[in-house]
XYZ file of C-alpha atoms in Angstrom:
438
model
C 0.000 0.000 0.000
C 1.286 3.461 -0.831
C 1.667 5.574 2.282
C 0.962 9.255 2.128
C 2.937 11.890 3.930
C 1.617 12.821 7.341
C -1.235 15.295 7.027
C -1.650 14.878 3.239
C -4.714 13.122 1.902
C -4.507 10.987 -1.219
C -7.437 10.845 -3.696
C -8.196 7.361 -2.395
C -8.369 8.592 1.178
C -10.524 11.575 0.204
C -12.885 9.207 -1.580
C -13.110 7.081 1.549
C -13.731 10.121 3.733
C -16.536 11.414 1.498
C -18.009 7.918 1.347
C -18.080 7.748 5.146
C -19.594 11.226 5.244
C -22.404 10.256 2.865
C -23.168 7.143 4.908
C -23.162 9.297 8.040
C -25.467 11.823 6.382
C -27.983 9.111 5.528
C -27.759 7.686 9.070
C -28.261 11.212 10.423
C -31.460 11.537 8.440
C -32.613 8.099 9.554
C -32.011 9.100 13.178
C -33.966 12.340 12.732
C -36.841 10.414 11.170
C -36.852 7.800 13.949
C -36.946 10.536 16.591
C -39.731 12.313 14.714
C -41.745 9.107 14.325
C -41.535 8.535 18.080
C -44.058 11.392 18.330
C -42.319 12.951 21.333
C -40.823 15.864 19.437
C -37.978 15.926 16.958
C -34.313 16.916 17.301
C -33.571 20.629 17.976
C -32.003 21.347 14.576
C -35.011 19.780 12.803
C -37.678 21.269 15.049
C -38.376 24.389 12.963
C -38.606 22.524 9.610
C -40.838 19.893 11.210
C -43.280 22.403 12.723
C -43.456 24.276 9.417
C -44.142 21.005 7.558
C -47.121 20.360 9.857
C -48.703 23.689 8.895
C -47.753 24.078 5.232
C -47.990 21.633 2.299
C -44.221 21.239 1.798
C -42.446 18.259 3.327
C -40.075 18.249 6.290
C -37.206 17.554 3.882
C -37.994 20.595 1.745
C -38.166 22.863 4.778
C -34.898 21.314 6.008
C -33.230 22.330 2.740
C -34.609 25.879 2.921
C -33.658 26.260 6.579
C -30.116 25.046 5.972
C -29.697 27.340 2.969
C -30.759 30.214 5.220
C -28.025 29.214 7.680
C -25.461 29.251 4.848
C -26.618 32.774 3.971
C -26.185 33.864 7.599
C -22.654 32.451 7.517
C -21.912 34.639 4.508
C -23.086 37.677 6.451
C -20.986 36.761 9.469
C -17.767 35.663 7.779
C -17.795 37.763 4.591
C -14.285 37.475 3.144
C -13.457 34.696 5.596
C -16.130 32.478 4.038
C -13.950 29.791 2.476
C -14.716 28.281 -0.951
C -15.148 24.801 0.534
C -18.011 26.136 2.669
C -20.130 26.207 -0.492
C -20.204 22.418 -0.283
C -22.793 22.904 2.435
C -25.379 23.662 -0.262
C -25.357 20.241 -1.969
C -25.030 18.645 1.461
C -28.149 20.513 2.639
C -30.082 19.401 -0.441
C -28.987 15.798 0.004
C -29.778 15.859 3.719
C -33.287 17.143 3.070
C -33.847 14.524 0.400
C -32.581 11.784 2.741
C -35.024 12.952 5.433
C -37.972 12.683 3.057
C -36.727 9.275 1.900
C -36.314 7.903 5.412
C -39.659 9.344 6.516
C -41.202 7.485 3.587
C -39.359 4.276 4.480
C -40.639 4.585 8.051
C -44.193 5.413 7.006
C -45.347 2.158 8.627
C -43.936 3.186 11.982
C -46.533 4.407 14.472
C -45.581 3.413 18.029
C -48.593 3.027 20.311
C -48.207 3.830 23.970
C -45.690 6.003 25.784
C -43.234 3.169 26.456
C -42.912 2.300 22.765
C -42.590 5.986 21.937
C -39.705 6.313 24.408
C -38.028 3.202 22.974
C -38.353 4.638 19.457
C -36.954 7.948 20.657
C -33.916 6.298 22.252
C -33.313 4.240 19.105
C -33.434 7.427 17.065
C -30.981 9.188 19.395
C -28.560 6.251 19.157
C -28.782 6.188 15.357
C -28.396 9.959 15.083
C -25.449 9.875 17.491
C -23.744 7.288 15.304
C -24.386 9.419 12.226
C -22.871 12.449 13.943
C -19.834 10.353 14.883
C -19.375 9.304 11.234
C -19.625 12.932 10.149
C -16.842 13.879 12.560
C -14.826 10.796 11.581
C -15.004 11.762 7.895
C -13.784 15.314 8.657
C -14.575 16.736 5.228
C -17.779 18.799 5.344
C -19.893 20.189 8.135
C -23.663 20.418 8.095
C -24.905 24.035 7.922
C -26.176 23.985 11.510
C -22.774 23.169 12.995
C -21.001 25.403 10.473
C -23.251 28.318 11.440
C -22.296 27.837 15.086
C -18.640 27.695 14.051
C -19.082 31.030 12.248
C -20.429 32.607 15.433
C -17.461 31.214 17.373
C -14.966 32.562 14.821
C -16.655 35.960 14.715
C -17.244 36.594 18.417
C -14.683 34.174 19.938
C -17.204 32.271 22.023
C -16.923 28.720 23.353
C -18.176 26.238 20.758
C -19.905 23.846 23.156
C -21.812 26.622 24.943
C -22.696 28.337 21.667
C -24.025 25.069 20.245
C -26.212 24.551 23.315
C -27.586 28.095 22.992
C -28.208 27.560 19.272
C -30.111 24.319 19.887
C -32.129 25.935 22.671
C -32.964 28.870 20.396
C -34.155 26.567 17.623
C -36.327 24.709 20.116
C -37.842 27.920 21.498
C -38.569 29.295 18.013
C -40.189 26.014 16.999
C -42.243 26.074 20.194
C -43.447 29.619 19.494
C -44.375 28.678 15.911
C -46.263 25.667 17.217
C -48.220 27.797 19.668
C -49.064 30.286 16.893
C -50.129 27.633 14.379
C -51.766 25.018 16.608
C -52.342 26.785 19.966
C -50.318 24.009 21.568
C -46.967 22.211 21.326
C -46.489 19.956 18.324
C -43.080 18.728 17.223
C -41.446 20.113 20.368
C -41.729 17.942 23.436
C -39.605 16.038 25.925
C -38.046 14.103 23.035
C -36.491 17.340 21.758
C -34.715 17.866 25.072
C -33.683 14.210 25.224
C -32.208 14.406 21.724
C -30.309 17.590 22.623
C -28.720 15.838 25.613
C -28.185 12.329 24.283
C -27.096 12.647 20.655
C -23.856 14.524 21.272
C -23.193 12.397 24.352
C -23.482 9.200 22.286
C -21.317 10.618 19.494
C -18.635 11.571 21.998
C -18.652 8.138 23.616
C -18.260 6.517 20.210
C -15.406 8.885 19.469
C -13.577 7.713 22.599
C -14.361 4.024 22.189
C -13.439 4.014 18.498
C -10.531 6.426 18.779
C -8.296 3.948 16.972
C -10.330 4.090 13.744
C -8.795 7.212 12.123
C -5.341 5.657 12.326
C -6.671 2.413 10.868
C -8.639 4.039 8.052
C -6.586 7.052 7.004
C -2.914 6.930 5.970
C -2.604 10.682 6.575
C -3.093 10.291 10.319
C -0.939 7.237 10.776
C 2.342 7.733 12.535
C 4.876 5.444 14.110
C 4.158 5.284 17.809
C 7.190 5.586 20.051
C 5.285 3.943 22.907
C 6.881 0.590 22.147
C 10.379 1.927 22.438
C 13.201 -0.422 21.628
C 16.651 -0.280 23.164
C 17.924 -0.075 26.727
C 15.862 2.908 27.923
C 13.864 2.379 31.100
C 11.001 4.253 32.658
C 9.230 4.342 36.020
C 5.617 5.541 35.684
C 4.141 6.548 39.035
C 0.465 7.050 39.831
C -0.348 8.199 43.354
C -3.064 9.171 45.742
C -2.938 12.775 46.870
C -0.668 13.422 49.812
C 1.429 10.264 49.362
C 4.639 12.111 48.582
C 4.664 10.790 45.021
C 6.473 13.785 43.581
C 9.137 13.698 46.275
C 9.667 9.978 45.776
C 9.773 10.325 41.983
C 12.263 13.202 42.098
C 14.576 11.384 44.508
C 14.445 8.212 42.417
C 15.413 10.170 39.313
C 18.295 11.857 41.173
C 19.604 8.576 42.542
C 19.396 6.798 39.181
C 20.646 9.766 37.167
C 17.470 9.688 35.083
C 15.291 12.474 33.695
C 12.289 13.486 35.797
C 8.992 14.651 34.263
C 6.011 16.047 36.122
C 5.031 19.705 35.798
C 7.168 19.815 32.624
C 4.258 18.112 30.882
C 2.055 21.134 31.571
C 4.424 23.405 29.653
C 4.707 20.915 26.796
C 0.939 20.430 26.558
C 0.465 24.191 26.530
C 2.958 24.564 23.701
C 1.379 21.736 21.697
C -2.263 22.764 22.131
C -1.778 26.522 22.140
C -3.650 26.737 25.445
C -2.329 28.884 28.324
C -0.297 26.977 30.923
C -2.722 28.108 33.643
C -5.621 26.538 31.731
C -3.681 23.319 31.141
C -2.878 23.044 34.848
C -6.534 23.647 35.719
C -7.993 21.254 33.144
C -5.488 18.393 32.883
C -6.902 16.300 35.738
C -10.042 18.309 36.318
C -12.895 15.891 35.571
C -15.443 15.950 38.372
C -17.681 13.299 36.822
C -17.309 11.776 33.369
C -21.069 11.739 32.659
C -21.391 15.439 33.434
C -18.249 16.141 31.415
C -19.650 14.276 28.412
C -22.955 16.097 28.583
C -21.345 19.527 28.880
C -18.806 18.877 26.123
C -20.862 16.637 23.853
C -20.703 19.184 21.045
C -16.955 19.837 21.172
C -16.411 17.408 18.317
C -17.707 20.013 15.896
C -16.432 23.369 14.880
C -13.046 22.427 13.518
C -11.789 21.852 17.064
C -12.634 18.129 17.015
C -11.793 17.646 20.695
C -12.453 19.402 23.968
C -9.588 21.242 25.722
C -9.286 18.335 28.192
C -8.961 15.855 25.336
C -6.362 18.007 23.609
C -4.364 18.225 26.822
C -4.510 14.481 27.435
C -3.441 13.710 23.855
C -0.573 16.206 23.994
C 0.693 14.892 27.325
C 0.364 11.266 26.200
C 2.403 12.012 23.084
C 5.048 13.773 25.180
C 5.220 10.808 27.583
C 5.803 8.392 24.708
C 8.544 10.593 23.293
C 10.268 10.942 26.678
C 10.223 7.180 27.200
C 11.688 6.652 23.732
C 14.404 9.272 24.257
C 16.040 8.117 27.486
C 15.705 6.718 30.992
C 13.117 8.650 32.974
C 10.678 8.851 35.880
C 7.193 10.133 35.012
C 4.669 11.111 37.682
C 0.904 11.142 36.996
C -0.868 11.946 33.707
C -1.979 8.307 33.221
C 1.628 7.496 32.329
C 1.215 3.868 33.369
C -1.622 3.461 30.859
C 0.086 5.423 28.074
C 3.189 3.220 28.439
C 1.336 -0.038 29.022
C 2.979 -1.568 25.915
C 6.446 -0.301 26.828
C 8.318 -3.438 27.900
C 10.919 -1.505 29.881
C 8.460 0.447 32.002
C 7.895 -0.215 35.695
C 4.349 0.817 36.644
C 3.896 1.872 40.263
C 0.922 3.011 42.357
C 1.479 4.798 45.675
C -1.277 4.904 48.285
C -1.710 5.501 51.985
C -4.198 5.673 54.824
C -6.242 8.914 54.693
C -5.281 9.870 58.235
C -1.546 9.620 57.548
C -1.846 11.494 54.268
C -3.974 14.228 55.850
C -1.418 14.678 58.655
C 1.311 14.989 56.046
C -0.658 17.726 54.231
C -1.019 19.726 57.447
C 2.775 19.939 57.508
C 3.547 20.361 53.816
C 0.665 22.701 52.875
C -0.195 24.310 56.195
C -3.795 23.103 56.154
C -5.971 22.278 59.113
C -6.768 18.594 59.567
C -10.342 19.085 58.323
C -9.147 21.044 55.272
C -6.578 18.347 54.519
C -9.159 15.568 54.734
C -11.538 17.452 52.432
C -8.772 18.128 49.922
C -7.668 14.489 49.943
C -11.198 13.336 49.141
C -11.638 15.950 46.407
C -8.277 15.385 44.700
C -8.463 11.578 44.842
C -11.922 11.736 43.268
C -10.678 14.040 40.506
C -7.716 11.813 39.711
C -9.820 8.663 39.787
C -12.446 10.135 37.431
C -9.770 11.417 35.065
C -8.027 8.041 34.971
C -11.241 6.079 34.452
C -12.469 8.464 31.764
C -9.366 8.189 29.586
C -8.253 4.626 30.291
C -11.529 2.786 31.000
C -9.648 1.189 33.905
C -9.949 1.485 37.680
C -7.468 3.904 39.216
C -5.301 2.103 41.772
C -6.360 -1.410 40.755
C -3.367 -3.587 41.689
C -3.488 -5.653 38.487
C -2.714 -2.524 36.443
C 0.685 -2.112 38.133
C 3.861 -4.037 38.767
C 4.030 -2.646 42.300
C 1.757 -0.901 44.797
C 3.291 0.612 47.917
C 1.792 2.081 51.079
C 3.878 5.202 51.673
C 2.569 5.295 55.229
C 5.349 2.790 55.912
C 7.829 5.560 55.088
C 9.034 7.342 51.949
C 12.459 5.706 52.260
C 10.778 2.304 52.382
C 8.740 3.150 49.261
C 11.855 4.240 47.361
C 13.713 1.068 48.272
C 10.787 -1.101 47.217
C 10.585 0.645 43.843
C 14.338 0.296 43.279
C 14.168 -3.387 44.175
C 11.276 -3.936 41.764
C 13.150 -2.079 39.022
C 16.254 -4.202 39.596
C 14.165 -7.375 39.410
C 12.440 -6.277 36.216
C 15.743 -5.325 34.587
C 17.193 -8.702 35.605
C 14.258 -10.527 34.059
C 14.635 -8.504 30.867
C 18.306 -9.472 30.566
C 17.498 -13.129 31.112
C 14.743 -13.267 28.506
């Protein structure tokens, strides 16, 4: 197979991308039609065309085309000279999307769920299908639908956050559709609880698929393939340390690196991630292990996959730090603290994976000395920081933080930092001995 240079797309790859996009567009329309047929309201972006189709003789697909063309016109007004030539592709996409909606509505003409339970099941099926279609659209990365492109234009023009702007846009479409419904029918038609459910679930599902199937772009597209340094060959060794808060993990890691004469990486990764992502170092430090609940995070950032950004700031930071960790491990002997380094280097044969833990009381007492906190403040901070780290680790690795089977060694630092260091050095010596004998 002919490999393309990194970042360059061959005609074959472009054909594949557009093929995936067209499949995704059809699945999008099928999802919209399934949600509409559930009779609990349609998706936010389709709510205005659907309400208009109930009042006027034109179909939902025709109104979808007209509505999307109007959004393209608004983009022209917003962007003016910054409206790129490829944005005109939204016009044939809008026409095709509207035609697909009419086709799928016709194919589902038999569908008429009776009873609220069946309506809810149909709605959830539609959300899942639409979420998959959205994922394929993002995976293709060639053309955006006018709705998302319009939001992107607002973001570019007024420098707003994409996720928040998308939520406001969807809410506005829903409100306008609701007002039209009240004017036309003196009640709500086409805008119900299903509209809210679709707004919350579709992006959430698409984001989950993006994480679970994150390997697909590298498998499908030569332009995004790169040789991974995570399976470094040679005599370089690495100690990857994960730790509960207040265990003295940084102190232990730094002293190990000094004793071994190895490189030490911890806060350095913040600077590197900032340089790679273009985000301020303060934001990287705030966001890098800042998940307070993966479900809430997914819901709030479910639309970050659009808008040319493709990933949320947290995802960008994790990817940048993971890449830096792989490069460090391939470059020389090192000790790496935190940042899911044990998971990132799970395929690195010469990596010793360590987890440090301790009794909450001992850790809290240590924080009262090192950070000048009261005992109550220290206990509260321990609980908060451990929860943050655990959520972050589970979100990006799908593994349990601190699970012994994920590590070569777990050590209770309550037995003493010197004891922990000696145990790690002994484990490293044993692993190096085994490597020489194999």
